[in-house]
Structure formats: C-alpha cells, structure tokens
Coordinates of C-alpha atoms in Angstrom, one line a residue:
M1 CA 41.6 -94.8 -63.5
S2 CA 41.5 -98.0 -65.5
T3 CA 44.0 -100.9 -65.5
T4 CA 45.1 -100.0 -69.0
A5 CA 46.0 -96.5 -67.9
L6 CA 47.9 -97.8 -65.0
S7 CA 49.9 -100.2 -67.2
S8 CA 50.6 -97.5 -69.8
S9 CA 51.8 -95.0 -67.2
S10 CA 54.1 -97.6 -65.7
T11 CA 55.8 -98.4 -69.0
G12 CA 56.2 -94.8 -70.0
S13 CA 55.4 -92.9 -73.1
T14 CA 57.6 -95.0 -75.3
G15 CA 56.1 -98.3 -74.2
Q16 CA 59.4 -99.6 -72.7
P17 CA 59.6 -100.7 -69.1
P18 CA 61.8 -98.4 -66.9
P19 CA 65.4 -99.7 -66.5
R20 CA 66.1 -101.7 -63.4
R21 CA 68.3 -100.0 -60.8
K22 CA 71.6 -101.8 -60.1
A23 CA 72.3 -102.8 -56.6
P24 CA 75.2 -100.7 -54.9
R25 CA 78.5 -102.3 -55.4
R26 CA 80.0 -103.9 -52.3
P27 CA 83.2 -102.2 -51.2
K28 CA 86.4 -104.3 -51.5
P29 CA 87.6 -105.6 -48.2
A30 CA 90.7 -104.1 -46.7
P31 CA 94.0 -106.0 -47.3
G32 CA 94.5 -108.7 -44.8
T33 CA 90.8 -108.9 -43.7
Q34 CA 89.9 -111.8 -45.9
R35 CA 89.3 -115.1 -44.3
I36 CA 92.3 -116.6 -46.2
S37 CA 95.1 -114.1 -46.8
P38 CA 98.7 -115.2 -47.5
L39 CA 100.1 -112.2 -45.6
R40 CA 97.8 -112.8 -42.7
V41 CA 98.9 -116.5 -42.5
I42 CA 102.6 -115.6 -42.7
G43 CA 102.2 -112.8 -40.1
L44 CA 100.4 -115.0 -37.6
T45 CA 102.9 -117.8 -38.2
V46 CA 105.8 -115.6 -37.4
V47 CA 104.1 -114.1 -34.3
W48 CA 103.2 -117.5 -32.9
L49 CA 106.7 -118.9 -33.6
F50 CA 108.3 -116.0 -31.9
T51 CA 105.9 -116.3 -28.9
A52 CA 106.6 -120.1 -28.7
F53 CA 110.4 -119.5 -28.8
N54 CA 110.2 -116.9 -26.0
L55 CA 108.0 -119.2 -23.9
L56 CA 110.5 -122.1 -24.5
V57 CA 113.4 -119.9 -23.4
L58 CA 111.5 -118.7 -20.3
Y59 CA 110.6 -122.3 -19.4
W60 CA 114.2 -123.4 -19.8
L61 CA 115.5 -120.5 -17.6
I62 CA 113.1 -121.3 -14.8
M63 CA 113.7 -125.0 -14.9
A64 CA 117.5 -124.6 -15.1
A65 CA 117.5 -122.3 -12.0
F66 CA 116.4 -125.4 -10.0
K67 CA 118.9 -127.8 -11.5
T68 CA 122.4 -128.9 -11.0
P69 CA 125.0 -128.2 -13.7
L70 CA 124.9 -131.8 -14.8
E71 CA 121.2 -131.7 -15.3
I72 CA 121.4 -128.5 -17.2
F73 CA 123.6 -130.0 -19.9
R74 CA 122.3 -133.5 -19.9
E75 CA 118.6 -132.9 -19.7
P76 CA 118.0 -129.2 -20.6
L77 CA 114.2 -129.4 -21.1
S78 CA 113.4 -131.9 -18.3
L79 CA 111.9 -131.1 -15.0
P80 CA 114.4 -130.6 -12.1
A81 CA 114.9 -133.6 -9.8
T82 CA 118.2 -133.7 -8.0
L83 CA 117.9 -130.6 -5.8
F84 CA 114.3 -131.6 -4.9
E85 CA 115.4 -135.1 -3.9
R86 CA 118.1 -133.6 -1.7
G87 CA 115.5 -131.3 0.0
T88 CA 117.2 -128.1 -1.2
P89 CA 115.2 -126.9 -4.2
F90 CA 116.2 -123.2 -3.7
R91 CA 119.9 -123.9 -3.2
N92 CA 120.8 -122.0 -6.5
F93 CA 118.8 -118.9 -5.5
V94 CA 120.4 -118.8 -2.0
Y95 CA 123.8 -119.2 -3.5
A96 CA 123.2 -116.4 -6.1
W97 CA 121.7 -114.0 -3.6
E98 CA 124.6 -114.4 -1.1
S99 CA 127.5 -114.7 -3.5
A100 CA 126.5 -111.9 -5.8
E101 CA 125.4 -109.6 -2.8
F102 CA 122.0 -109.2 -4.4
G103 CA 120.6 -107.8 -1.2
T104 CA 122.3 -104.4 -1.5
A105 CA 122.1 -104.4 -5.3
F106 CA 118.3 -105.1 -5.1
L107 CA 117.8 -102.2 -2.7
N108 CA 119.9 -99.9 -4.9
T109 CA 118.0 -100.9 -8.0
V110 CA 114.6 -100.4 -6.5
I111 CA 115.4 -96.9 -5.2
L112 CA 117.2 -95.9 -8.4
V113 CA 114.5 -97.1 -10.7
A114 CA 111.7 -95.7 -8.7
V115 CA 113.3 -92.2 -8.3
C116 CA 114.4 -92.0 -11.9
S117 CA 111.1 -93.1 -13.3
V118 CA 109.1 -90.5 -11.3
V119 CA 111.6 -87.7 -12.1
I120 CA 111.5 -88.5 -15.8
V121 CA 107.7 -88.3 -15.9
L122 CA 107.6 -85.1 -13.8
V123 CA 110.1 -83.4 -16.1
S124 CA 108.6 -84.8 -19.4
A125 CA 104.9 -84.0 -18.6
P126 CA 105.2 -80.2 -18.5
A127 CA 107.5 -80.2 -21.6
A128 CA 105.1 -82.4 -23.5
Y129 CA 102.1 -80.2 -22.5
A130 CA 103.9 -77.0 -23.6
L131 CA 104.9 -78.5 -26.9
S132 CA 101.4 -79.9 -27.7
R133 CA 98.9 -77.4 -26.1
L134 CA 100.4 -74.0 -25.5
G135 CA 101.1 -73.0 -29.1
V136 CA 104.8 -72.4 -28.4
R137 CA 106.5 -71.0 -31.5
G138 CA 108.5 -73.7 -33.2
S139 CA 106.9 -76.5 -31.2
G140 CA 106.7 -78.7 -34.3
P141 CA 110.4 -78.6 -35.1
M142 CA 111.3 -78.9 -31.4
T143 CA 109.2 -82.0 -31.1
A144 CA 110.9 -83.5 -34.2
F145 CA 114.3 -82.6 -32.7
I146 CA 113.4 -84.4 -29.5
A147 CA 112.2 -87.4 -31.5
I148 CA 115.6 -87.5 -33.2
G149 CA 117.1 -88.0 -29.8
M150 CA 115.5 -91.4 -29.7
G151 CA 117.4 -92.5 -32.7
V152 CA 120.8 -91.7 -31.3
P153 CA 122.4 -94.9 -29.8
F154 CA 123.4 -94.1 -26.2
Q155 CA 126.5 -96.3 -26.8
T156 CA 127.9 -93.5 -29.0
V157 CA 128.0 -91.0 -26.1
I158 CA 129.3 -93.2 -23.4
I159 CA 132.9 -92.0 -23.7
P160 CA 132.1 -88.3 -23.6
L161 CA 129.7 -88.9 -20.7
F162 CA 132.4 -90.8 -18.8
I163 CA 134.9 -88.0 -19.3
A164 CA 132.3 -85.4 -18.3
M165 CA 131.2 -87.3 -15.2
S166 CA 134.8 -87.8 -14.2
E167 CA 135.4 -84.0 -14.4
I168 CA 132.6 -83.3 -11.9
D169 CA 133.4 -86.4 -9.7
L170 CA 130.2 -88.3 -10.4
N171 CA 131.6 -91.6 -11.6
N172 CA 131.0 -94.6 -9.4
N173 CA 128.0 -92.7 -8.0
L174 CA 124.4 -93.6 -8.0
F175 CA 123.4 -90.0 -8.2
G176 CA 125.5 -89.5 -11.3
L177 CA 124.0 -92.7 -12.9
A178 CA 120.5 -91.4 -12.1
L179 CA 121.3 -88.1 -13.9
I180 CA 122.4 -90.1 -17.0
Y181 CA 119.3 -92.3 -16.8
V182 CA 117.0 -89.3 -16.6
A183 CA 118.7 -87.4 -19.5
L184 CA 118.7 -90.4 -21.8
S185 CA 115.1 -91.3 -21.1
L186 CA 113.6 -87.8 -21.7
P187 CA 113.3 -87.9 -25.5
F188 CA 111.2 -91.0 -25.6
T189 CA 109.0 -90.0 -22.7
V190 CA 108.4 -86.4 -24.0
F191 CA 107.5 -87.8 -27.4
L192 CA 105.2 -90.3 -25.9
L193 CA 103.4 -87.9 -23.6
T194 CA 103.0 -85.3 -26.4
G195 CA 100.6 -87.7 -28.2
F196 CA 98.5 -88.1 -25.0
F197 CA 98.1 -84.4 -24.4
R198 CA 97.2 -83.8 -28.0
S199 CA 94.4 -86.3 -27.6
L200 CA 92.7 -84.4 -24.8
P201 CA 89.6 -82.2 -25.6
D202 CA 90.1 -78.5 -26.1
E203 CA 86.8 -77.6 -24.5
L204 CA 88.1 -78.2 -20.9
E205 CA 91.1 -75.9 -21.5
E206 CA 88.8 -73.2 -22.9
A207 CA 86.4 -73.5 -20.0
A208 CA 89.3 -73.2 -17.5
S209 CA 90.6 -70.1 -19.4
I210 CA 87.1 -68.5 -19.2
D211 CA 87.1 -69.1 -15.4
G212 CA 90.4 -67.3 -15.1
A213 CA 92.7 -70.2 -14.5
S214 CA 96.3 -69.8 -15.5
A215 CA 98.1 -72.1 -17.8
T216 CA 100.0 -73.6 -14.9
R217 CA 96.8 -74.3 -12.9
T218 CA 95.0 -75.7 -15.9
F219 CA 97.9 -78.1 -16.4
W220 CA 98.1 -79.3 -12.8
S221 CA 94.4 -79.3 -12.0
I222 CA 92.7 -80.4 -15.2
M223 CA 95.0 -81.7 -18.0
L224 CA 97.4 -83.7 -15.8
P225 CA 94.7 -85.8 -14.2
L226 CA 93.1 -86.5 -17.6
A227 CA 96.4 -87.7 -18.9
R228 CA 96.8 -90.2 -16.0
G229 CA 96.7 -93.2 -18.3
G230 CA 99.6 -91.8 -20.4
L231 CA 101.6 -90.9 -17.3
I232 CA 101.2 -94.4 -15.8
T233 CA 102.2 -96.0 -19.2
A234 CA 105.3 -93.8 -19.4
L235 CA 106.2 -94.6 -15.8
I236 CA 105.9 -98.4 -16.3
L237 CA 107.9 -98.4 -19.5
N238 CA 110.7 -96.4 -18.0
A239 CA 110.8 -98.6 -14.9
I240 CA 111.1 -101.7 -17.0
G241 CA 113.8 -100.2 -19.2
L242 CA 115.9 -98.9 -16.3
W243 CA 115.5 -102.1 -14.3
N244 CA 117.1 -104.1 -17.2
E245 CA 119.8 -101.5 -18.1
T246 CA 123.3 -103.0 -17.9
L247 CA 125.8 -101.2 -20.1
L248 CA 125.7 -97.8 -18.4
A249 CA 125.9 -99.5 -14.9
I250 CA 128.9 -101.5 -16.0
V251 CA 130.7 -98.4 -17.2
F252 CA 129.9 -95.9 -14.4
L253 CA 129.8 -98.2 -11.3
Q254 CA 132.9 -99.8 -9.9
E255 CA 132.3 -100.4 -6.2
N256 CA 130.1 -103.3 -4.9
A257 CA 128.2 -101.0 -2.5
N258 CA 126.8 -99.1 -5.5
F259 CA 126.0 -102.0 -7.8
T260 CA 122.6 -102.4 -9.3
L261 CA 121.2 -105.9 -9.9
A262 CA 122.4 -106.0 -13.6
R263 CA 125.9 -104.8 -12.6
A264 CA 126.1 -107.3 -9.7
L265 CA 125.1 -110.1 -12.1
F266 CA 127.8 -109.1 -14.5
T267 CA 130.4 -109.4 -11.8
F268 CA 128.8 -112.7 -10.5
Y269 CA 129.1 -114.2 -14.0
N270 CA 132.9 -114.5 -13.8
A271 CA 132.9 -116.2 -10.4
A272 CA 130.0 -118.5 -11.2
S273 CA 131.6 -119.6 -14.5
Y274 CA 134.9 -120.2 -12.9
Q275 CA 133.3 -122.5 -10.3
S276 CA 130.9 -124.1 -12.8
E277 CA 127.9 -122.8 -10.8
Y278 CA 125.7 -122.5 -13.9
G279 CA 122.6 -123.2 -11.9
G280 CA 123.4 -120.4 -9.5
L281 CA 124.1 -118.1 -12.4
L282 CA 120.8 -118.8 -14.1
A283 CA 119.1 -118.4 -10.7
G284 CA 120.6 -114.9 -10.6
V285 CA 119.3 -114.2 -14.1
A286 CA 115.8 -115.4 -12.9
I287 CA 116.0 -113.1 -9.9
I288 CA 116.4 -110.1 -12.2
V289 CA 114.0 -111.2 -15.0
L290 CA 111.0 -112.5 -13.0
P291 CA 110.0 -109.3 -11.2
M292 CA 109.7 -107.3 -14.4
L293 CA 108.0 -110.2 -16.1
V294 CA 105.4 -110.4 -13.4
M295 CA 104.9 -106.6 -13.5
Y296 CA 104.5 -106.6 -17.2
I297 CA 101.9 -109.5 -17.1
L298 CA 99.9 -107.7 -14.5
L299 CA 100.0 -104.3 -16.2
A300 CA 100.1 -105.4 -19.9
R301 CA 96.5 -104.3 -20.6
R302 CA 97.1 -100.8 -19.2
I303 CA 100.4 -100.4 -21.2
I304 CA 98.8 -101.6 -24.5
T305 CA 95.7 -99.4 -24.0
G306 CA 97.8 -96.4 -23.2
L307 CA 100.1 -96.8 -26.2
T308 CA 97.1 -97.3 -28.5
L309 CA 95.4 -94.2 -27.2
G310 CA 98.4 -92.1 -27.7
A311 CA 99.0 -93.4 -31.2
G312 CA 95.4 -93.2 -32.3
K313 CA 94.8 -89.5 -31.8

C-alpha cells in the first residue's frame, strides 16, 4: 500500500483528521484532603491546643504533688525545690496515703474494678453475639433500645436506685455497688461488641454448622476467640471508666472500710483543705490519675485499633 493510501485512510473519507480524545477528568479531591484547607487548619489547631492544655494541666498536677502549699500558689509552673532540699520529696504522697487510708481503698478499687469489668464483658458478649449473628426476631429494635440506654444519664436514676438498694439492704455495700456498675455499663458494652461480632466472617460459622457444632459451641470455640480484640477493648474501657467513677461511690458508700479511691479522696478533700495541705491533696489526685494514665498510654494503640475495627465494619 502506498503512502498516499495510508494518509487518506488515516484522515477518513471526508478528508478531516479524527477528533482527538480528551484525557479523563481528574476526580475532585475529598473535602479536607487539600494541602491547604481552612477546615483542616482550624481542626488541627483546636486539637493541638486541647492537647497542649491537657499536657499543661498534667505537668502542673505532677509538679504540685511535690511542692509545699506556698510553692503551689507562688510558683505554680516552676519545678519543685523545697521538699527536695529537705530530703523528703515524697512527703505529700506519704501524707495522702496514710491520712486518706488509701491502702484499703486501693485494694477495694482494684478488686471492684477487676471483677466488674470481667463480669460486664462475660454478660455482654453472649448478648451481643445473639443480637448480631443468630437472627433473633426483633434484634434490630432491641439493639436500638439498648443503644438508647447509653443516652440516659445515670444521675437521673440515682434516687430510685438508692431507694431500691435500701429495700434489699445493699447500700454501703461493695457488692451492691458492683451490681449497679455492671447494670449501668451493659448498654455501652453490648452496643460496642455488637459491631465486633458483625465484622466477623460468616464462612467460619457456616463451616461449624456443617460440622454439627451447636450455636453455643460455635460462640465459645470459634467466634469468641476471633473477637478477642473487641473483648480486650471493652474490658479496658470499662476498667478506666469504673476506676474514675465517683458520684455513685459517694452516694452508696458511707463506711471507710468500703471506700473506693475516688470516695476516699472525696472525704480526704475536706480534711486536707481545712489543714491547707494542698500538696497532699494533689498528691492524692495523682495517686488516682496516674495508674489509669499509664495504662492508657501503654494500651492506647490496642484501644484505638479495636474501636476503629468495630466502627468500620
């Protein structure tokens, strides 16, 4: 074929060159993903300011726990000096521990939080599995009803709870307080674990059914180990929340022998304020705050990963 024929075939029968194809249009970037976005700048600014404020408060709390009352008010952000010069840097912590009887309160809190957290997860896991995997009739409305329980402030039920617990003689009793903790923590935990069980693959359940496994055995032997990340996340979140709980402990506990750490600190506040022992008071706050802070720092990645997995499925 000649060059003329090639040129004529490329231009078409009309003698016009074929139209040039347009390049595909680039998709618009999602909001907030541009390099310079006002919303992104505002959001990052707010987050970092909030983080800086919390770090400043934490720094002030730790430094004040090693200071005398005079240093706390005159030099609130400076490093502690007087107690270190006297050779008694932990004087405030010793005073708080002995005066507030934190030894018994610490033991009560550890046992109460550990038992309640485990019981909450043990009760919530089967309930969440039944609502999300067994096709229970009305499971959708039941899950929504449980979620509504998270929106009811527990302060609104304190008086009815106090009257009910008095009728069965469970006021001023750690067992009674444990029952309240478990009951009030179930809605959040069931709702959280429902998302984890829904994220598990159906094939494993079908294979277990073909092998003749019952629903109970499938739950305990297959599904529960697979949801270990969600169970640990729920356990940690409940432990942190119960450790810091104060209002219910104030209402339902009256004897020093039954006090939790938060309840003991509330009583210690009056004595420390009367004696102007503000360093000892802040040392008591640090004794309560620091264990959970360390725990959260060590397990933050597991908590965030677990929450993201449950929300993303």
